[in-house]
Structure formats: C-alpha cells, structure tokens
GROMACS .gro file of C-alpha atoms in nm:
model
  253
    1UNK     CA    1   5.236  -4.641   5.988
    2UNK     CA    2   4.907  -4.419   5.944
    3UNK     CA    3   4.994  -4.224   6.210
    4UNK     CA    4   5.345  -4.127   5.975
    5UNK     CA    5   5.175  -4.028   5.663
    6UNK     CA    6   4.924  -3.807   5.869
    7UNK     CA    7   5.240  -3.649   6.027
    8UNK     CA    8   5.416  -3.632   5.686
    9UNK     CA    9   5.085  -3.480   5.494
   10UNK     CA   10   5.078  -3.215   5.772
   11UNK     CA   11   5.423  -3.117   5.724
   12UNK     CA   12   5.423  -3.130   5.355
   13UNK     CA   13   5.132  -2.878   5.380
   14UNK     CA   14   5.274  -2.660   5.540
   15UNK     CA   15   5.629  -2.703   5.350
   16UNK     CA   16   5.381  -2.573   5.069
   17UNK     CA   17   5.281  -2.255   5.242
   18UNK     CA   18   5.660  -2.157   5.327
   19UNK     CA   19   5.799  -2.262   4.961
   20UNK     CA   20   5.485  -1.981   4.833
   21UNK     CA   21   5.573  -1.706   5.100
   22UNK     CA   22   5.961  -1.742   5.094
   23UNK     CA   23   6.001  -1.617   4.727
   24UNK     CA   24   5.702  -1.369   4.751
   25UNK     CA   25   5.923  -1.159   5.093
   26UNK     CA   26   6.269  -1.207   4.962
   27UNK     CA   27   6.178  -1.090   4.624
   28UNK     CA   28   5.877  -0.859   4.776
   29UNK     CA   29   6.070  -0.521   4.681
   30UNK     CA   30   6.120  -0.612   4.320
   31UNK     CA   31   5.783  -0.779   4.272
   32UNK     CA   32   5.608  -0.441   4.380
   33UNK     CA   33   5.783  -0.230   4.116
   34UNK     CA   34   5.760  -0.478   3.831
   35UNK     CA   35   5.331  -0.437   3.906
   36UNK     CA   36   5.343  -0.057   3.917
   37UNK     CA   37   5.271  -0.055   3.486
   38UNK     CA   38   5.109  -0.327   3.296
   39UNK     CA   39   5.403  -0.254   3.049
   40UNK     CA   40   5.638  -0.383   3.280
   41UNK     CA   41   5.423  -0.748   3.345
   42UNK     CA   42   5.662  -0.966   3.085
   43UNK     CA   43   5.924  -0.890   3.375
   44UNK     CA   44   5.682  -0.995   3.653
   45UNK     CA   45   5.556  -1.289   3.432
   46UNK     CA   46   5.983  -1.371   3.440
   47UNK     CA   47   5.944  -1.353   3.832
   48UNK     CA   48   5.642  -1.581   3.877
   49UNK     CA   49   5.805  -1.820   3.658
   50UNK     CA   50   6.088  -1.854   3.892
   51UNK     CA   51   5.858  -1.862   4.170
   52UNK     CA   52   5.646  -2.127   4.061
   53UNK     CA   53   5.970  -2.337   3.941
   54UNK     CA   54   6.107  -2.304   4.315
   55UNK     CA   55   5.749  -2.451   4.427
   56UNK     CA   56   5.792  -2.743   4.227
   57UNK     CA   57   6.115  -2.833   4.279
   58UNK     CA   58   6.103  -2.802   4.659
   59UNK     CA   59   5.806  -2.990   4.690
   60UNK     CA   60   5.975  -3.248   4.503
   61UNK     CA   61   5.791  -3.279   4.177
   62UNK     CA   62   5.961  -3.392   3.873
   63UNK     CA   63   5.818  -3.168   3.626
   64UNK     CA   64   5.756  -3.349   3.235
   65UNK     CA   65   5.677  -3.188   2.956
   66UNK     CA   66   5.544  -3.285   2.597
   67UNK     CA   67   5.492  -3.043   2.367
   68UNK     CA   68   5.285  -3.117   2.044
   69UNK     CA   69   5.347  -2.766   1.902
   70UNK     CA   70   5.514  -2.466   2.015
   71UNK     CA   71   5.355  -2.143   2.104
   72UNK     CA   72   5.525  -1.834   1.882
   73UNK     CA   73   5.693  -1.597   2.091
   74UNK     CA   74   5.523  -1.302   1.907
   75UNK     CA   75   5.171  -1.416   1.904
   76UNK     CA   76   4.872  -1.443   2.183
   77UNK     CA   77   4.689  -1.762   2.253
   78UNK     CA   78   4.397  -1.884   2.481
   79UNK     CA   79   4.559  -2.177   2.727
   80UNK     CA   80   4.358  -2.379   2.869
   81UNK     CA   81   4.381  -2.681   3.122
   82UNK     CA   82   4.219  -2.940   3.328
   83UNK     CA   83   4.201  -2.812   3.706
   84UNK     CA   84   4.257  -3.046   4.035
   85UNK     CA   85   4.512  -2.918   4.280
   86UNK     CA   86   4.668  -2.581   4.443
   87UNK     CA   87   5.026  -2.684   4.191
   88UNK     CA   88   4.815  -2.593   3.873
   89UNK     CA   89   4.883  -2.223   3.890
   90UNK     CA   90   5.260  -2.321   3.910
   91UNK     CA   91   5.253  -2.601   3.675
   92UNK     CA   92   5.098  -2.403   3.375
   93UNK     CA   93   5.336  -2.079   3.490
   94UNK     CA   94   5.677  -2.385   3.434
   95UNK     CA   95   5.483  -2.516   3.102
   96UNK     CA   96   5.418  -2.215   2.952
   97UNK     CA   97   5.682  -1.926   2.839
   98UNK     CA   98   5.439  -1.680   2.700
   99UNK     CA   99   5.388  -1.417   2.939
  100UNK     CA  100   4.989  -1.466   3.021
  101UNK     CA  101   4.735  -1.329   3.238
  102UNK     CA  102   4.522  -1.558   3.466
  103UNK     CA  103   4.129  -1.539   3.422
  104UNK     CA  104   3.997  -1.658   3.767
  105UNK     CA  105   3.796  -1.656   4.078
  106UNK     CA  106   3.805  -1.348   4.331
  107UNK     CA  107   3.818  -1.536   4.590
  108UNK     CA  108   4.179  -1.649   4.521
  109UNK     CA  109   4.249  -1.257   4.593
  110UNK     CA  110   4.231  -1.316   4.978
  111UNK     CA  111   4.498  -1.561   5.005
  112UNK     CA  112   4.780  -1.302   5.253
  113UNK     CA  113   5.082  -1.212   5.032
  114UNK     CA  114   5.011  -1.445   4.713
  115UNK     CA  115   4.669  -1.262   4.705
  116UNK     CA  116   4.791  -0.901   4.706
  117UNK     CA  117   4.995  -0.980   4.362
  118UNK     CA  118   4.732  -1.230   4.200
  119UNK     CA  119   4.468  -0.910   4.307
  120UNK     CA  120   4.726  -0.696   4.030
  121UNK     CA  121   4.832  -0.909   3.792
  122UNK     CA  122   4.504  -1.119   3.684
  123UNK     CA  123   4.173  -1.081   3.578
  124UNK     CA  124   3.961  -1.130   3.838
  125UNK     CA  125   3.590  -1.243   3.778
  126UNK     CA  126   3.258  -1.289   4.001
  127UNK     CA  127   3.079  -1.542   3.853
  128UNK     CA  128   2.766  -1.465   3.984
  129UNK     CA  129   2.750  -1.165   3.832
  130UNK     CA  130   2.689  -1.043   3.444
  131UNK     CA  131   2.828  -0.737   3.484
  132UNK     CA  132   3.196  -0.892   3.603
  133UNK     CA  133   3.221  -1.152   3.338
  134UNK     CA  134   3.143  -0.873   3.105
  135UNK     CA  135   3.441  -0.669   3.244
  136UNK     CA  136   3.647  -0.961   3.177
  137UNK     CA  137   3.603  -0.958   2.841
  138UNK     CA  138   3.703  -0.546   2.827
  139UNK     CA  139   4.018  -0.608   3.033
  140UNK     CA  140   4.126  -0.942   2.856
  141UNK     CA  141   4.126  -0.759   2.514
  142UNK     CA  142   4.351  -0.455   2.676
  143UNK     CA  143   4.604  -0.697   2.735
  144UNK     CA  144   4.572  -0.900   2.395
  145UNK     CA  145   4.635  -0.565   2.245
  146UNK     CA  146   4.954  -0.565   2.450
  147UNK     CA  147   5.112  -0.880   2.337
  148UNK     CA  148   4.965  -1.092   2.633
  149UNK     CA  149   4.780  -1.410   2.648
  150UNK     CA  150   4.512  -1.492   2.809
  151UNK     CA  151   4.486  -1.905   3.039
  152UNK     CA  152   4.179  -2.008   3.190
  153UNK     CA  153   4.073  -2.287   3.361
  154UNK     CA  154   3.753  -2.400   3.185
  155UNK     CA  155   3.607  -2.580   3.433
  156UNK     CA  156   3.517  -2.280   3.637
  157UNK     CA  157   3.657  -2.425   3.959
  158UNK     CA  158   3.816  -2.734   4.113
  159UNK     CA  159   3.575  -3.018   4.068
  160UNK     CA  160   3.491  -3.320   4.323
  161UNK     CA  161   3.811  -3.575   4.288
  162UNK     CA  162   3.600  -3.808   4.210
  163UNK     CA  163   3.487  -3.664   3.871
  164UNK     CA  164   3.771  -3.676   3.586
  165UNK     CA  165   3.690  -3.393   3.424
  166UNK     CA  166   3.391  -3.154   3.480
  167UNK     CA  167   3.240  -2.978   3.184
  168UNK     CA  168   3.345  -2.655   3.037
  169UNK     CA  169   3.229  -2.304   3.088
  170UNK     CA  170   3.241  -2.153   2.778
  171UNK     CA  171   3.386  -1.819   2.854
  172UNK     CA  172   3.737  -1.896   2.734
  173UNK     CA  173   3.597  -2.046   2.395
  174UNK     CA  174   3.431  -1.727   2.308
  175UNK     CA  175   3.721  -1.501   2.457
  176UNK     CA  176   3.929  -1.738   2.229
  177UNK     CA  177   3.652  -1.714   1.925
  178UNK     CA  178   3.588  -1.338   1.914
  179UNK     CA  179   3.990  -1.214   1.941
  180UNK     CA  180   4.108  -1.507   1.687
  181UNK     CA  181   4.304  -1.645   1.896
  182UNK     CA  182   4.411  -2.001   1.865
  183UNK     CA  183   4.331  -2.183   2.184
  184UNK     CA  184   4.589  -2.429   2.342
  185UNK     CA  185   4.478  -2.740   2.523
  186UNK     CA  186   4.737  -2.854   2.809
  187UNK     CA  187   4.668  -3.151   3.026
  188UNK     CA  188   4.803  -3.229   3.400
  189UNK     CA  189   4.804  -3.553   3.435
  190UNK     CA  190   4.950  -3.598   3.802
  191UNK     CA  191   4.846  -3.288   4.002
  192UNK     CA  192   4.541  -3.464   4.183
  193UNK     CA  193   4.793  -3.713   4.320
  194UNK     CA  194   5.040  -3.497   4.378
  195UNK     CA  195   4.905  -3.196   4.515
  196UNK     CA  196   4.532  -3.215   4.541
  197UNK     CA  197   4.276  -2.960   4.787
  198UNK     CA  198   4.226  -3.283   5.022
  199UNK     CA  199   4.408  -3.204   5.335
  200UNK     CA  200   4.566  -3.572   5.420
  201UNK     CA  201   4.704  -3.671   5.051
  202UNK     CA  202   4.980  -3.537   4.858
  203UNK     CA  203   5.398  -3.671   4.782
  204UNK     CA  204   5.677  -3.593   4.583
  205UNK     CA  205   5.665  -3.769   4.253
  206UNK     CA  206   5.623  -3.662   3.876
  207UNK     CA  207   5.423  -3.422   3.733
  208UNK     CA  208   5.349  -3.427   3.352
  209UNK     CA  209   5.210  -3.158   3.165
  210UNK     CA  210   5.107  -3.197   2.766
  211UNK     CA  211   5.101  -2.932   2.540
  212UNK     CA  212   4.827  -3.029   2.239
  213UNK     CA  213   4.833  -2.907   1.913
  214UNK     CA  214   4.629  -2.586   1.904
  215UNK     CA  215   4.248  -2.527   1.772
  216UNK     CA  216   4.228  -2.284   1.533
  217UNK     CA  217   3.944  -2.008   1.543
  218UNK     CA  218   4.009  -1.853   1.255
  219UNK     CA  219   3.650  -1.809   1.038
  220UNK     CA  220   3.468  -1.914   1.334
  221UNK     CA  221   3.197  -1.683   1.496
  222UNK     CA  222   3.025  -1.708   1.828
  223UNK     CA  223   2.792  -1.980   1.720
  224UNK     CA  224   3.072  -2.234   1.715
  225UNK     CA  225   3.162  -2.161   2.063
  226UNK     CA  226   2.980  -2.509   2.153
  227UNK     CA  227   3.174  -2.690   1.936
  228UNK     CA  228   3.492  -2.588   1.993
  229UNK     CA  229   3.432  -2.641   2.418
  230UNK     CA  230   3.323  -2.963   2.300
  231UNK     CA  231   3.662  -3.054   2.058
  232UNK     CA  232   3.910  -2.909   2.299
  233UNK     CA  233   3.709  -3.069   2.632
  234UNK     CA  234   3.750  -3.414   2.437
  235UNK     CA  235   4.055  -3.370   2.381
  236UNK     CA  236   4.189  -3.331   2.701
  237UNK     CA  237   3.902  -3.591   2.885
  238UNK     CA  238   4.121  -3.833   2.615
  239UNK     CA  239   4.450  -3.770   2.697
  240UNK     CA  240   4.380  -3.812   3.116
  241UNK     CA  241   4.231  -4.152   2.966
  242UNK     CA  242   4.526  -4.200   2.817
  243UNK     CA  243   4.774  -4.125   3.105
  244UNK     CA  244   4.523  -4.323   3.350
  245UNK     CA  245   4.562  -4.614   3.134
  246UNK     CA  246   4.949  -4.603   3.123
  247UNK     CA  247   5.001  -4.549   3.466
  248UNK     CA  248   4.780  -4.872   3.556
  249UNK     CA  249   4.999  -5.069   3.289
  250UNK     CA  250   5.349  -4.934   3.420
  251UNK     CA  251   5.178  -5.023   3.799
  252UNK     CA  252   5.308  -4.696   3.932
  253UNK     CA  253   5.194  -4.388   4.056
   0.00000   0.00000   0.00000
C-alpha cells in the first residue's frame, strides 16, 4: 500500500509540472505580446487567471471561497497571505480578480518557461540586498499609479511545515502604509495538505481561501508599521486556528 502512494505522489508531481507548462506553450504566442507594455498586463493578469484555474482544477482541488468584503474594481490594495505550498501563486491568482503584481523572490525567475514570464510580470527582490528592496518600493509605486495592486507573501518565504505561521517581514506593511493602501488579509487553509514543497505528500481535495475584511491605513505613518504586521499576522494565525479546529471536529481532511 506504501509502495502506491509513493507511485501516486510521483505521478501527481509530475501531473503538476505538465498542467504549468501545457497552458504556458499553447498560449506561449499570446502570452509574449500581452508582456511587451505594462499597459497591456490587465490582459495578461486575464491569462494567468485562466492558467492558474486550469492548475487547480486538473490537480483536482475544489477551490472555496469566503469573502468578508469585496475588493473595488477601481481601487489598489496590498494582498497578503499565509505561504506553504507551490498552489499559492495559483490559489491567490483564482481568489483574487484585481489585476496585481507579485512581490517575490528572484530565485522563482529560474524556473524554465514559468520563470521567463514571472521574470516580466513581477517585482522581483534580493533580499539580501538594500539596494533591491529599495527598488521594490520605486517599481511597486509605478504600477500603483497604473491601477495595479500590489500581493506579497509576508512571510518572506515558505516556512518549515511544522511551524503554522512564521512571522512577518514588514515590507508589505510599509508598502501598504506609505501608498494608503488598504491591506487585505487572505488565508489558505488547505494548501500544505494539498500541495505542499515535501516531495512524497500531496492529493486532490479542497482548497479554501478567506478573504478578511481589510485594514485600513489611512492616517497611519511608518511608525505603525509594527502594529499593523502584528493585527493583520493575528488575524490570519486565528483563522488557520480556526480551520484546524473545524477540520479535527468534522474528522476530515
């Protein structure tokens, strides 16, 4: 019987790895002309929508969603999430339908194919160094002046599954802070299970997603930037709590 599920979590890997490429060639034409302006990226955004919905569904994820409040079509926000598995870049792409930019790690830009367009498309950062978390800042106001949002994944990274949720880098709090933005808490509850970075794990299964009411920034300055981490960390560490607690009362996964 172990000797199945290894077989299966190979396969399902690799499923994975197809279901990202497939979209990515067929669409590969397309996908290069709607990067070619930065005006053009609501149309891309569109694309990677429907890229990250074909992910989910052929991996077999039921996708739920809650929604405390609505984002406004014509405003920008700061989303924000809890981070535990290689689905969260398509789960907060299905959750979300305000075109945003992703803040995140360079390394992500090697990945063949899915790296070329994430290279274009997001903000790239080197968190070792001052100067690139300073260009951040420059090229995430650009596109706030262009209608876009901004989601970052506080946590700087993809903590030990062990750890429920690691503490937050406060870069998107002070992005959030110093363009008034209001900043939008989401929480996955089911990606670690689903989907994690540990080779042998993984299944089909559902995938829930909660949309929080936003924290305001308005009449806050940088000194609040703390606080703010702090309320919309809580938040979130809460609501996992919550879901934990309901899924060992239902006895399910």
């Amino acid at each position: 019987m172990k000797l199945f599920k290894y077989i299966f979590w190979i396969l399902y890997r690799i499923w994975f790895y197809i279901l990202v490429a497939l979209p990515i060639i067929v669409l590969l034409p397309v996908l290069v002309i709607s990067i070619l302006k930065e005006s053009w990226y609501p149309f891309f955004f569109k694309l990677a929508r429907f890229w990250a919905h074909f992910i989910l569904i052929g991996m077999g994820f039921n996708v739920k969603i809650e929604r405390e409040q609505i984002p406004d079509a014509s405003k920008s926000y700061m989303f924000i999430a809890n981070h535990t598995s290689m689905a969260d870049i398509m789960l907060m792409l299905v959750t979300v339908k305000n075109p945003f930019v992703f803040v995140g790690k360079k390394e992500l830009a090697k990945i063949p194919l899915f790296g070329f367009f994430y290279k274009r498309t997001s903000i790239l950062v080197d968190r070792n160094s001052p100067k690139s978390r300073q260009a951040v800042f420059l090229r995430a106001q650009r596109r706030l002046k262009q209608g876009m949002s901004i989601c970052i994944f506080p946590e700087g990274g993809v903590p030990d599954e062990t750890i429920i949720l690691d503490e937050f880098k406060d870069g998107a709090f002070r992005m959030a802070i110093n363009h008034h933005i209001p900043i939008v808490p989401i929480t996955f509850a089911d990606n670690k299970k689903r989907f994690s970075y540990t080779f042998f794990s993984g299944s089909p299964g559902l995938m829930r997603a909660k949309i929080h009411e936003f924290v305001s920034t308005e009449g806050l300055t940088v000194e609040d930037t703390k606080k703010v981490n702090e309320a919309s960390r809580t938040l979130i560490l809460n609501q996992l709590l919550i879901f934990k607690s309901k899924k060992a009362t239902l006895g399910t996964e």
